[in-house]
GROMACS .gro file of N, CA and C in nm:
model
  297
    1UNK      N    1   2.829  -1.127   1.529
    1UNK     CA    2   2.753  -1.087   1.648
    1UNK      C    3   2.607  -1.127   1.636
    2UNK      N    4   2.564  -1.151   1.793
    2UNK     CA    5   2.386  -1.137   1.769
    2UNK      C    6   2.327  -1.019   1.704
    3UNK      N    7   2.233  -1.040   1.602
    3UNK     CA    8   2.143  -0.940   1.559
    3UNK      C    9   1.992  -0.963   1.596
    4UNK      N   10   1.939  -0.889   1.589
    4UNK     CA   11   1.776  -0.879   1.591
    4UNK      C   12   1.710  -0.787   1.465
    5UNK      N   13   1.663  -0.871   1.406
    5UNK     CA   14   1.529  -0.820   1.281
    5UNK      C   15   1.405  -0.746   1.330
    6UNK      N   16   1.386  -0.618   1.312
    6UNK     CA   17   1.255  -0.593   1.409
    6UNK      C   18   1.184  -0.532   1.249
    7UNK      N   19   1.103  -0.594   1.227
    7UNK     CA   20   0.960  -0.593   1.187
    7UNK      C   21   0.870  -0.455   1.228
    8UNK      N   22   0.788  -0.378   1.143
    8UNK     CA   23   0.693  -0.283   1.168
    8UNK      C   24   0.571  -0.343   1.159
    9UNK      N   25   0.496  -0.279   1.237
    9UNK     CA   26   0.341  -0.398   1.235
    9UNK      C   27   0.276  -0.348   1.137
   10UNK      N   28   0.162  -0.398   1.064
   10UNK     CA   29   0.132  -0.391   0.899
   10UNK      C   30   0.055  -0.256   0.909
   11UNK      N   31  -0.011  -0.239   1.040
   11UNK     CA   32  -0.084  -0.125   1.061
   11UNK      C   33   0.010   0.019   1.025
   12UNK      N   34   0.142  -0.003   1.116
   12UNK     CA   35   0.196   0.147   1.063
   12UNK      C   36   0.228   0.174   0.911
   13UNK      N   37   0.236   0.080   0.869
   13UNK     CA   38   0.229   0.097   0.711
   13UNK      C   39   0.137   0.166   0.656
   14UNK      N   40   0.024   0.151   0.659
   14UNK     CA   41  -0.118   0.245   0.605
   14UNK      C   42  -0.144   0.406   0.688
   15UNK      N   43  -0.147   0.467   0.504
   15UNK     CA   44  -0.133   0.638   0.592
   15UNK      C   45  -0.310   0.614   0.587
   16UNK      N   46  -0.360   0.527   0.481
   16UNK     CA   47  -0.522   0.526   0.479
   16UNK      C   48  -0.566   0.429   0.418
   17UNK      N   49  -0.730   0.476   0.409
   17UNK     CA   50  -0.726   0.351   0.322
   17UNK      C   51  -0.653   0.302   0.152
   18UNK      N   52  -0.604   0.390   0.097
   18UNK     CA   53  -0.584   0.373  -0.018
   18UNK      C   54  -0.383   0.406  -0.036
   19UNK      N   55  -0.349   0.417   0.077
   19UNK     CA   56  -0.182   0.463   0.044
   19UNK      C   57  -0.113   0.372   0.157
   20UNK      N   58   0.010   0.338   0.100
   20UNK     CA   59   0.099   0.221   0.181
   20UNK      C   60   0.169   0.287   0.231
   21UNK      N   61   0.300   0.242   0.239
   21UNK     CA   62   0.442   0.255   0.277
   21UNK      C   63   0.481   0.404   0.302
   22UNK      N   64   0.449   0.484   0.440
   22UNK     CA   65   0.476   0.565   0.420
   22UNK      C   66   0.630   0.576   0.482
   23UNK      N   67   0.690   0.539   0.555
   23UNK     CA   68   0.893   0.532   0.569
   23UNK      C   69   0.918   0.367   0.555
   24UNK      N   70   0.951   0.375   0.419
   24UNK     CA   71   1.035   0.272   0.404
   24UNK      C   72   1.153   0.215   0.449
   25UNK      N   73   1.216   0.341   0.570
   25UNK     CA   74   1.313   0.287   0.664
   25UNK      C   75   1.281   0.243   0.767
   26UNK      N   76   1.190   0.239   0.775
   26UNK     CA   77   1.107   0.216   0.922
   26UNK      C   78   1.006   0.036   0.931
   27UNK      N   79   1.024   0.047   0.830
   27UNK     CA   80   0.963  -0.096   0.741
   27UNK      C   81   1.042  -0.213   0.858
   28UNK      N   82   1.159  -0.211   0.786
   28UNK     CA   83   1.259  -0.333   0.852
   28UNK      C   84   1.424  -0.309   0.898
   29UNK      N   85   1.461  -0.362   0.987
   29UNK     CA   86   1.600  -0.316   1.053
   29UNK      C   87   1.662  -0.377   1.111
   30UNK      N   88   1.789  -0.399   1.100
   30UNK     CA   89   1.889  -0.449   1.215
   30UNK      C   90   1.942  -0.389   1.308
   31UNK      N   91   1.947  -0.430   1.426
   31UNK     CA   92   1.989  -0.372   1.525
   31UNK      C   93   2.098  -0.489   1.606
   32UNK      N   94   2.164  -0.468   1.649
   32UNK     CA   95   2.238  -0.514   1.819
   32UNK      C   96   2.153  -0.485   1.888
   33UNK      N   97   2.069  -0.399   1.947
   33UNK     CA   98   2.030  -0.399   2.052
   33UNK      C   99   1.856  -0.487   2.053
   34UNK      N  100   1.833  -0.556   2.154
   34UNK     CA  101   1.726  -0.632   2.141
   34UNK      C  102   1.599  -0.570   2.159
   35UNK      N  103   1.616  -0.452   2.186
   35UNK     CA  104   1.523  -0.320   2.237
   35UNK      C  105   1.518  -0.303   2.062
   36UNK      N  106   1.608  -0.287   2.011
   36UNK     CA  107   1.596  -0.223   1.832
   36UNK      C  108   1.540  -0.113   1.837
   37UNK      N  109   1.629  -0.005   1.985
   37UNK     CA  110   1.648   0.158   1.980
   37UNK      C  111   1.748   0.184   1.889
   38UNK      N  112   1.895   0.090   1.885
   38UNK     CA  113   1.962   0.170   1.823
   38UNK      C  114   2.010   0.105   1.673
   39UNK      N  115   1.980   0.186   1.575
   39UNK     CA  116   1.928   0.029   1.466
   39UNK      C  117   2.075   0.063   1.381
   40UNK      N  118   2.104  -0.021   1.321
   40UNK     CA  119   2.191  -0.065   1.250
   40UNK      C  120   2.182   0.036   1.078
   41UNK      N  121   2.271   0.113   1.022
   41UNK     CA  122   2.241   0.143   0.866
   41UNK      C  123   2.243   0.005   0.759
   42UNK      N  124   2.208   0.004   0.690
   42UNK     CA  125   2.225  -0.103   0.591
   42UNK      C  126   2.356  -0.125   0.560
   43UNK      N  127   2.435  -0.012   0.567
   43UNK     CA  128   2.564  -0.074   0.529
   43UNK      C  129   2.642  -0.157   0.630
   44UNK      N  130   2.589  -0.126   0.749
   44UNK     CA  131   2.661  -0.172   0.860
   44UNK      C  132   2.620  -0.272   0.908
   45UNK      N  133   2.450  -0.317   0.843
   45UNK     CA  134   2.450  -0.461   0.904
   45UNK      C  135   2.478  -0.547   0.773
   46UNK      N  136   2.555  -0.519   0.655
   46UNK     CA  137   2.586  -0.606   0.549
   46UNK      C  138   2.761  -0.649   0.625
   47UNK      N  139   2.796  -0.513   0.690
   47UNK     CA  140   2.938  -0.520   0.641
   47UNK      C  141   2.954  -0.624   0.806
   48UNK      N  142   2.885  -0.686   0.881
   48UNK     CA  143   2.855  -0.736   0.992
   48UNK      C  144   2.797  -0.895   0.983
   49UNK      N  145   2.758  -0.900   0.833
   49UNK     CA  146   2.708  -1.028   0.807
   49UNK      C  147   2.564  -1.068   0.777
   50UNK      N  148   2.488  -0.976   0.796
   50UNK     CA  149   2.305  -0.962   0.787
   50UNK      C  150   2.283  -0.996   0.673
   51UNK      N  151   2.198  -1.049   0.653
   51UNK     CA  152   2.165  -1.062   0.477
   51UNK      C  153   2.095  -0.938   0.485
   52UNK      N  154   2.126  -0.843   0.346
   52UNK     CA  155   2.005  -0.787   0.318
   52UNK      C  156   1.839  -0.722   0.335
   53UNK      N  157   1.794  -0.642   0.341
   53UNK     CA  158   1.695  -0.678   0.394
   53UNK      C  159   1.635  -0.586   0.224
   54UNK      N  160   1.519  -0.681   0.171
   54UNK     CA  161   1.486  -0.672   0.007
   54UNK      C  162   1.321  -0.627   0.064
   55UNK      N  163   1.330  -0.507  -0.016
   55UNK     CA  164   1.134  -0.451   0.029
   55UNK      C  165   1.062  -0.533  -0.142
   56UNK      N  166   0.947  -0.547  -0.111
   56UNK     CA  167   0.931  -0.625  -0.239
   56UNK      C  168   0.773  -0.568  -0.220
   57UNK      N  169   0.693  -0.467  -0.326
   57UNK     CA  170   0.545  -0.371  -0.376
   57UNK      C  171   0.487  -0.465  -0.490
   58UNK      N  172   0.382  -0.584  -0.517
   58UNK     CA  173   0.319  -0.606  -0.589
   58UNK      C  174   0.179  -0.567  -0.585
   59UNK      N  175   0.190  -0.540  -0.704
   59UNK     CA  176   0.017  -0.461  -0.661
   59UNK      C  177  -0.050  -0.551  -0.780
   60UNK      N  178  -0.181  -0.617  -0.771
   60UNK     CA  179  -0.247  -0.669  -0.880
   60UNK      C  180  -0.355  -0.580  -0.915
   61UNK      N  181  -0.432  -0.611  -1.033
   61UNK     CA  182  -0.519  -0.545  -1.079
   61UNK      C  183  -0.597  -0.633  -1.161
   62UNK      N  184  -0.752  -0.623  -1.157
   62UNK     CA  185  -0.875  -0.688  -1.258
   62UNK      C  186  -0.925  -0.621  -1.307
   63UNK      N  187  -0.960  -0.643  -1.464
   63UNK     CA  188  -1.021  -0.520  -1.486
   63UNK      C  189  -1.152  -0.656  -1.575
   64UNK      N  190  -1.242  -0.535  -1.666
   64UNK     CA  191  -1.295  -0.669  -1.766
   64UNK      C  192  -1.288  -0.614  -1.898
   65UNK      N  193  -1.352  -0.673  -1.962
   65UNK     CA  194  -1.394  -0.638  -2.102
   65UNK      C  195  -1.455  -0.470  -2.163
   66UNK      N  196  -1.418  -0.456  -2.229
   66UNK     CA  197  -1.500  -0.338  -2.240
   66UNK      C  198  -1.627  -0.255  -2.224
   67UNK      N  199  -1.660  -0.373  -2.296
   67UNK     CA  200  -1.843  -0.383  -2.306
   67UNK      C  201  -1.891  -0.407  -2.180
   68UNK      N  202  -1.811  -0.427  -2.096
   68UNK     CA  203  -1.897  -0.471  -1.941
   68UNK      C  204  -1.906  -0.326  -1.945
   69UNK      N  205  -1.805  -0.190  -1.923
   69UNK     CA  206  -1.808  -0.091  -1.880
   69UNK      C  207  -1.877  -0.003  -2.005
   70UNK      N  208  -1.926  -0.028  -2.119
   70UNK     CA  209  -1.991   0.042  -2.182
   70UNK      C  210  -2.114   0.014  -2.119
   71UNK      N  211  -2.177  -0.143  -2.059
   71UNK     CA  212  -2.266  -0.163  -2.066
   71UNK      C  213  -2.347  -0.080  -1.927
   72UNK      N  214  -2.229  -0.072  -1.817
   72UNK     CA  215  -2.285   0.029  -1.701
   72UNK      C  216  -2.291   0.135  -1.735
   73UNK      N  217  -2.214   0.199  -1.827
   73UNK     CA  218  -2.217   0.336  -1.830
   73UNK      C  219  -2.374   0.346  -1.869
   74UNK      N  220  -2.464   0.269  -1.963
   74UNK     CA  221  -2.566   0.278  -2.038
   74UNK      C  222  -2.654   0.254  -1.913
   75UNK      N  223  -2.641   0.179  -1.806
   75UNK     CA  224  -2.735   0.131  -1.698
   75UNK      C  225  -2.740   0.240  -1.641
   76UNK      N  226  -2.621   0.314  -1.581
   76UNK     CA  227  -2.637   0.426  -1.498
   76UNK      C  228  -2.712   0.546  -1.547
   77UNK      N  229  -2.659   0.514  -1.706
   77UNK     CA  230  -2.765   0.682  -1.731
   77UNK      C  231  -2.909   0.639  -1.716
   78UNK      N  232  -2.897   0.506  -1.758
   78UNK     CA  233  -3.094   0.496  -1.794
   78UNK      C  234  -3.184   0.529  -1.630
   79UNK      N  235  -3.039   0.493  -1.542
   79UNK     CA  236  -3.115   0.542  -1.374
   79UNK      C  237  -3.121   0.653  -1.394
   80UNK      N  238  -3.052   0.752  -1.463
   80UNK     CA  239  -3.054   0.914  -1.403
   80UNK      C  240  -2.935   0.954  -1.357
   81UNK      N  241  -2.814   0.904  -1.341
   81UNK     CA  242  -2.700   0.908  -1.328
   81UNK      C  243  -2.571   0.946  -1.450
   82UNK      N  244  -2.525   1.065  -1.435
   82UNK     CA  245  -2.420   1.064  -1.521
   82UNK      C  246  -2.284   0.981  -1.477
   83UNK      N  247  -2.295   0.966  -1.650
   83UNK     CA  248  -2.193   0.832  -1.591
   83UNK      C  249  -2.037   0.836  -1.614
   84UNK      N  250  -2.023   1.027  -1.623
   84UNK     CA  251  -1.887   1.078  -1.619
   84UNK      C  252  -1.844   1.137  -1.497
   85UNK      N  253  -1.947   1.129  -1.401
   85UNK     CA  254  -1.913   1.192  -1.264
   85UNK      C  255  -1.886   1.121  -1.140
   86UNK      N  256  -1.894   1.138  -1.018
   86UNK     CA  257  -1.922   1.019  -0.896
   86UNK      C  258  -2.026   1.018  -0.846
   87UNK      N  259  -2.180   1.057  -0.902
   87UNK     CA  260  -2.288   0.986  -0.875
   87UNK      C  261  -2.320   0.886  -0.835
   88UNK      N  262  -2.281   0.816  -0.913
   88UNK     CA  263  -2.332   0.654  -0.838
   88UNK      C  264  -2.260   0.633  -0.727
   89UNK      N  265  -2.120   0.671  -0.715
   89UNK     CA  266  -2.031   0.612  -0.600
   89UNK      C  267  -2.086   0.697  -0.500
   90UNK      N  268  -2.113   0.842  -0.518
   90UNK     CA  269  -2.202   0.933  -0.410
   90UNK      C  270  -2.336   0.851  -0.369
   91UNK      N  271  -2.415   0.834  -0.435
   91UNK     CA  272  -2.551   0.774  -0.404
   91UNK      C  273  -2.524   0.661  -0.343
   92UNK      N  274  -2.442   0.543  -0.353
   92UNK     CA  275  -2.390   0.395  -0.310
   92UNK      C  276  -2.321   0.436  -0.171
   93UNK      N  277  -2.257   0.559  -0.118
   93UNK     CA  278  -2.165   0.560  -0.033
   93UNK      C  279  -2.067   0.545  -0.014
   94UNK      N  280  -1.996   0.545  -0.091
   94UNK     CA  281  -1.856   0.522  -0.111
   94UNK      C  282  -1.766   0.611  -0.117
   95UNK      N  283  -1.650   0.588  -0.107
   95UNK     CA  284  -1.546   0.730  -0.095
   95UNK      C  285  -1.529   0.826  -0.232
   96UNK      N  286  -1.514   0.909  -0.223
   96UNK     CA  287  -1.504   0.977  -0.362
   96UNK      C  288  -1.316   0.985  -0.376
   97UNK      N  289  -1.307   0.998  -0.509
   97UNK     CA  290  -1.157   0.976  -0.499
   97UNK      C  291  -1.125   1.098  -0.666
   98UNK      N  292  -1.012   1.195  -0.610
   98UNK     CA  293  -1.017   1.281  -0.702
   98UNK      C  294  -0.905   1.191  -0.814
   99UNK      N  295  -0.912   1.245  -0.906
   99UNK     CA  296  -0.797   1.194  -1.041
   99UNK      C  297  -0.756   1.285  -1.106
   0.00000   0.00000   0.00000
């Protein structure tokens, strides 16, 4: 049968700035209907002929050397900044982010 792939736009993906994927069923789908109201389960668009549909999360990361971050920690205090808190990111404007 005809199918239709309906796609979520990248926007509903983000709950913010810092978190993705919040329904991963909602991501991607098969449907019969070209509206893609009434969507297809995964099993039912395999057992129908659909390929698959594969979610794929790479996340990269940079970091540096050590000494780069010993060497701010030493810059920030010599400003007046402790450099175990979010001072600087407070003073710069930036989001604070708990851990």
């Amino acid at each position: 049968p005809q199918g239709f792939l309906f796609l979520c736009p990248e926007t509903d993906l983000l709950l913010d700035d810092s978190t993705v994927l919040q329904h991963l069923d909602s991501v991607a789908y098969w449907s019969l209907d070209p509206a893609g109201i009434k969507r297809l389960s995964a099993e039912d668009a395999t057992d129908l002929g659909f390929p698959a549909i594969e979610l794929k999360l790479i996340a990269h990361g940079d970091f540096w050397d050590g000494s780069v971050y010993d060497g701010l920690r030493e810059f920030h205090q010599a400003k007046g900044f402790n450099p175990d808190s979010q001072d600087v990111a407070r003073h710069l404007g930036y989001p604070l982010y708990e851990v």
